[in-house]
PDB file of C-alpha atoms in Angstrom:
ATOM      1  CA  MET A   1      43.643  11.964 -29.444  1.00  0.00           C
ATOM      2  CA  LYS A   2      41.426  10.260 -32.149  1.00  0.00           C
ATOM      3  CA  LYS A   3      37.817   9.004 -31.293  1.00  0.00           C
ATOM      4  CA  GLU A   4      38.037   5.377 -31.236  1.00  0.00           C
ATOM      5  CA  ASP A   5      40.896   6.584 -28.222  1.00  0.00           C
ATOM      6  CA  ILE A   6      38.554   8.517 -26.643  1.00  0.00           C
ATOM      7  CA  LEU A   7      35.826   6.023 -26.915  1.00  0.00           C
ATOM      8  CA  LYS A   8      37.816   2.831 -25.626  1.00  0.00           C
ATOM      9  CA  MET A   9      38.434   5.361 -22.913  1.00  0.00           C
ATOM     10  CA  SER A  10      35.384   6.170 -22.124  1.00  0.00           C
ATOM     11  CA  GLN A  11      34.364   2.540 -22.438  1.00  0.00           C
ATOM     12  CA  LYS A  12      36.558   1.976 -20.109  1.00  0.00           C
ATOM     13  CA  GLU A  13      35.914   3.971 -16.957  1.00  0.00           C
ATOM     14  CA  ASN A  14      32.114   3.944 -17.656  1.00  0.00           C
ATOM     15  CA  GLU A  15      32.559  -0.267 -17.569  1.00  0.00           C
ATOM     16  CA  GLY A  16      30.296  -1.633 -14.992  1.00  0.00           C
ATOM     17  CA  LYS A  17      27.705   1.322 -14.827  1.00  0.00           C
ATOM     18  CA  LEU A  18      24.387   1.122 -15.977  1.00  0.00           C
ATOM     19  CA  ASP A  19      23.709   4.426 -19.119  1.00  0.00           C
ATOM     20  CA  GLU A  20      20.492   6.136 -19.524  1.00  0.00           C
ATOM     21  CA  ARG A  21      18.413   3.968 -21.450  1.00  0.00           C
ATOM     22  CA  GLU A  22      19.517   1.507 -18.996  1.00  0.00           C
ATOM     23  CA  LEU A  23      18.526   3.559 -15.878  1.00  0.00           C
ATOM     24  CA  GLU A  24      15.235   4.866 -17.231  1.00  0.00           C
ATOM     25  CA  ALA A  25      14.551   1.241 -17.996  1.00  0.00           C
ATOM     26  CA  PHE A  26      14.665   0.555 -14.422  1.00  0.00           C
ATOM     27  CA  GLY A  27      13.405   3.258 -13.687  1.00  0.00           C
ATOM     28  CA  LYS A  28      10.054   2.202 -15.643  1.00  0.00           C
ATOM     29  CA  ALA A  29      10.543  -1.224 -14.421  1.00  0.00           C
ATOM     30  CA  SER A  30      10.350  -0.104 -11.013  1.00  0.00           C
ATOM     31  CA  ARG A  31       6.502   2.129 -11.426  1.00  0.00           C
ATOM     32  CA  VAL A  32       5.121  -0.686 -13.156  1.00  0.00           C
ATOM     33  CA  GLY A  33       6.224  -3.156 -10.711  1.00  0.00           C
ATOM     34  CA  MET A  34       4.617  -0.790  -8.010  1.00  0.00           C
ATOM     35  CA  ALA A  35       1.623  -0.471  -9.951  1.00  0.00           C
ATOM     36  CA  VAL A  36       1.246  -3.670 -10.238  1.00  0.00           C
ATOM     37  CA  GLY A  37       2.593  -4.559  -6.694  1.00  0.00           C
ATOM     38  CA  GLY A  38      -0.757  -1.624  -6.068  1.00  0.00           C
ATOM     39  CA  VAL A  39      -3.284  -3.699  -8.228  1.00  0.00           C
ATOM     40  CA  ILE A  40      -2.471  -6.674  -6.641  1.00  0.00           C
ATOM     41  CA  CYS A  41      -3.243  -5.743  -3.077  1.00  0.00           C
ATOM     42  CA  ALA A  42      -6.381  -4.043  -4.038  1.00  0.00           C
ATOM     43  CA  ILE A  43      -7.341  -7.858  -5.299  1.00  0.00           C
ATOM     44  CA  LEU A  44      -5.897  -9.120  -2.473  1.00  0.00           C
ATOM     45  CA  VAL A  45      -8.231  -6.935  -0.364  1.00  0.00           C
ATOM     46  CA  ILE A  46     -11.564  -8.268  -2.549  1.00  0.00           C
ATOM     47  CA  VAL A  47     -10.464 -11.899  -2.171  1.00  0.00           C
ATOM     48  CA  SER A  48      -9.403 -11.584   0.991  1.00  0.00           C
ATOM     49  CA  ARG A  49     -13.715  -9.871   2.138  1.00  0.00           C
ATOM     50  CA  PHE A  50     -16.058 -11.782  -0.034  1.00  0.00           C
ATOM     51  CA  VAL A  51     -13.875 -15.016  -0.919  1.00  0.00           C
ATOM     52  CA  LEU A  52     -11.860 -16.222   1.972  1.00  0.00           C
ATOM     53  CA  ASP A  53     -13.153 -13.771   4.996  1.00  0.00           C
ATOM     54  CA  ILE A  54      -9.551 -13.017   6.269  1.00  0.00           C
ATOM     55  CA  PRO A  55      -9.175  -9.606   6.454  1.00  0.00           C
ATOM     56  CA  GLU A  56      -5.787  -9.891   7.753  1.00  0.00           C
ATOM     57  CA  LEU A  57      -4.611 -10.843   4.339  1.00  0.00           C
ATOM     58  CA  ALA A  58      -5.631  -7.621   3.008  1.00  0.00           C
ATOM     59  CA  LEU A  59      -3.646  -5.588   6.725  1.00  0.00           C
ATOM     60  CA  ALA A  60      -0.674  -7.967   5.540  1.00  0.00           C
ATOM     61  CA  ALA A  61      -0.722  -6.886   1.946  1.00  0.00           C
ATOM     62  CA  TRP A  62      -1.248  -3.080   2.316  1.00  0.00           C
ATOM     63  CA  MET A  63       1.143  -3.542   4.859  1.00  0.00           C
ATOM     64  CA  VAL A  64       3.561  -5.036   2.409  1.00  0.00           C
ATOM     65  CA  TYR A  65       3.288  -2.440  -0.752  1.00  0.00           C
ATOM     66  CA  PHE A  66       2.686   0.220   1.666  1.00  0.00           C
ATOM     67  CA  SER A  67       6.481  -0.259   3.188  1.00  0.00           C
ATOM     68  CA  MET A  68       8.295  -0.757  -0.495  1.00  0.00           C
ATOM     69  CA  GLN A  69       6.320   2.241  -1.791  1.00  0.00           C
ATOM     70  CA  GLY A  70       7.767   4.212   1.226  1.00  0.00           C
ATOM     71  CA  SER A  71      11.140   2.775   0.614  1.00  0.00           C
ATOM     72  CA  SER A  72      11.274   3.852  -2.575  1.00  0.00           C
ATOM     73  CA  GLU A  73      10.288   7.416  -2.014  1.00  0.00           C
ATOM     74  CA  ILE A  74      12.837   7.776   1.060  1.00  0.00           C
ATOM     75  CA  THR A  75      15.638   6.172  -1.320  1.00  0.00           C
ATOM     76  CA  LEU A  76      14.472   8.770  -4.149  1.00  0.00           C
ATOM     77  CA  TYR A  77      14.982  11.682  -1.769  1.00  0.00           C
ATOM     78  CA  LYS A  78      18.938   9.931  -0.877  1.00  0.00           C
ATOM     79  CA  TYR A  79      19.522  10.470  -4.595  1.00  0.00           C
ATOM     80  CA  LEU A  80      17.315  13.566  -5.369  1.00  0.00           C
ATOM     81  CA  LYS A  81      16.832  15.575  -3.021  1.00  0.00           C
ATOM     82  CA  THR A  82      13.242  16.145  -3.845  1.00  0.00           C
ATOM     83  CA  LYS A  83      11.430  17.077  -0.442  1.00  0.00           C
ATOM     84  CA  SER A  84       7.969  15.790  -1.661  1.00  0.00           C
ATOM     85  CA  LYS A  85       9.748  12.215  -1.815  1.00  0.00           C
ATOM     86  CA  LEU A  86      10.604  12.508   1.546  1.00  0.00           C
ATOM     87  CA  VAL A  87       7.340  13.707   2.625  1.00  0.00           C
ATOM     88  CA  CYS A  88       5.521  10.313   0.482  1.00  0.00           C
ATOM     89  CA  GLY A  89       8.210   7.929   1.678  1.00  0.00           C
ATOM     90  CA  ILE A  90       7.055   8.882   5.717  1.00  0.00           C
ATOM     91  CA  LEU A  91       3.081   8.771   4.803  1.00  0.00           C
ATOM     92  CA  CYS A  92       4.090   5.812   3.413  1.00  0.00           C
ATOM     93  CA  ILE A  93       6.055   4.005   6.037  1.00  0.00           C
ATOM     94  CA  ILE A  94       3.617   5.843   8.547  1.00  0.00           C
ATOM     95  CA  PHE A  95       0.491   3.819   6.950  1.00  0.00           C
ATOM     96  CA  ALA A  96       3.127   0.375   6.650  1.00  0.00           C
ATOM     97  CA  VAL A  97       2.882   1.097  10.484  1.00  0.00           C
ATOM     98  CA  ALA A  98      -0.615   1.880  10.842  1.00  0.00           C
ATOM     99  CA  PHE A  99      -1.590  -1.615   8.578  1.00  0.00           C
ATOM    100  CA  ALA A 100       0.818  -3.707  11.414  1.00  0.00           C
ATOM    101  CA  VAL A 101      -0.306  -2.627  14.247  1.00  0.00           C
ATOM    102  CA  ALA A 102      -4.224  -2.840  12.783  1.00  0.00           C
ATOM    103  CA  LEU A 103      -2.730  -6.995  11.692  1.00  0.00           C
ATOM    104  CA  ALA A 104      -1.148  -6.757  15.461  1.00  0.00           C
ATOM    105  CA  VAL A 105      -4.315  -5.704  16.501  1.00  0.00           C
ATOM    106  CA  LYS A 106      -6.189  -7.546  14.367  1.00  0.00           C
ATOM    107  CA  THR A 107      -4.465 -11.006  15.015  1.00  0.00           C
ATOM    108  CA  VAL A 108      -5.219 -10.219  19.219  1.00  0.00           C
ATOM    109  CA  ILE A 109      -8.697  -9.767  18.899  1.00  0.00           C
TER     110      ILE A 109
END
């Protein structure tokens, strides 16, 4: 078998799948996106507290952020089987639920 034939077979076999470079780029993009989301949540806390006087906005922002982070960590655990990812994911989901409860209590009162 020639090199060209092996390359064509490999390309056909991996068609539609991400290569290592694309996977690394996807991972980096996800980490940057989560970091930007965290910064935006922090800005929302400041704006909701000192500018708009709407504390519910900050609670909702953190609830969404921790939901995203928790689901990301649990998904990583599913594929990597790293217990630290599971623990971090569970903690983030607990924080998300706590912010949801705080938002519900704050809205009712």
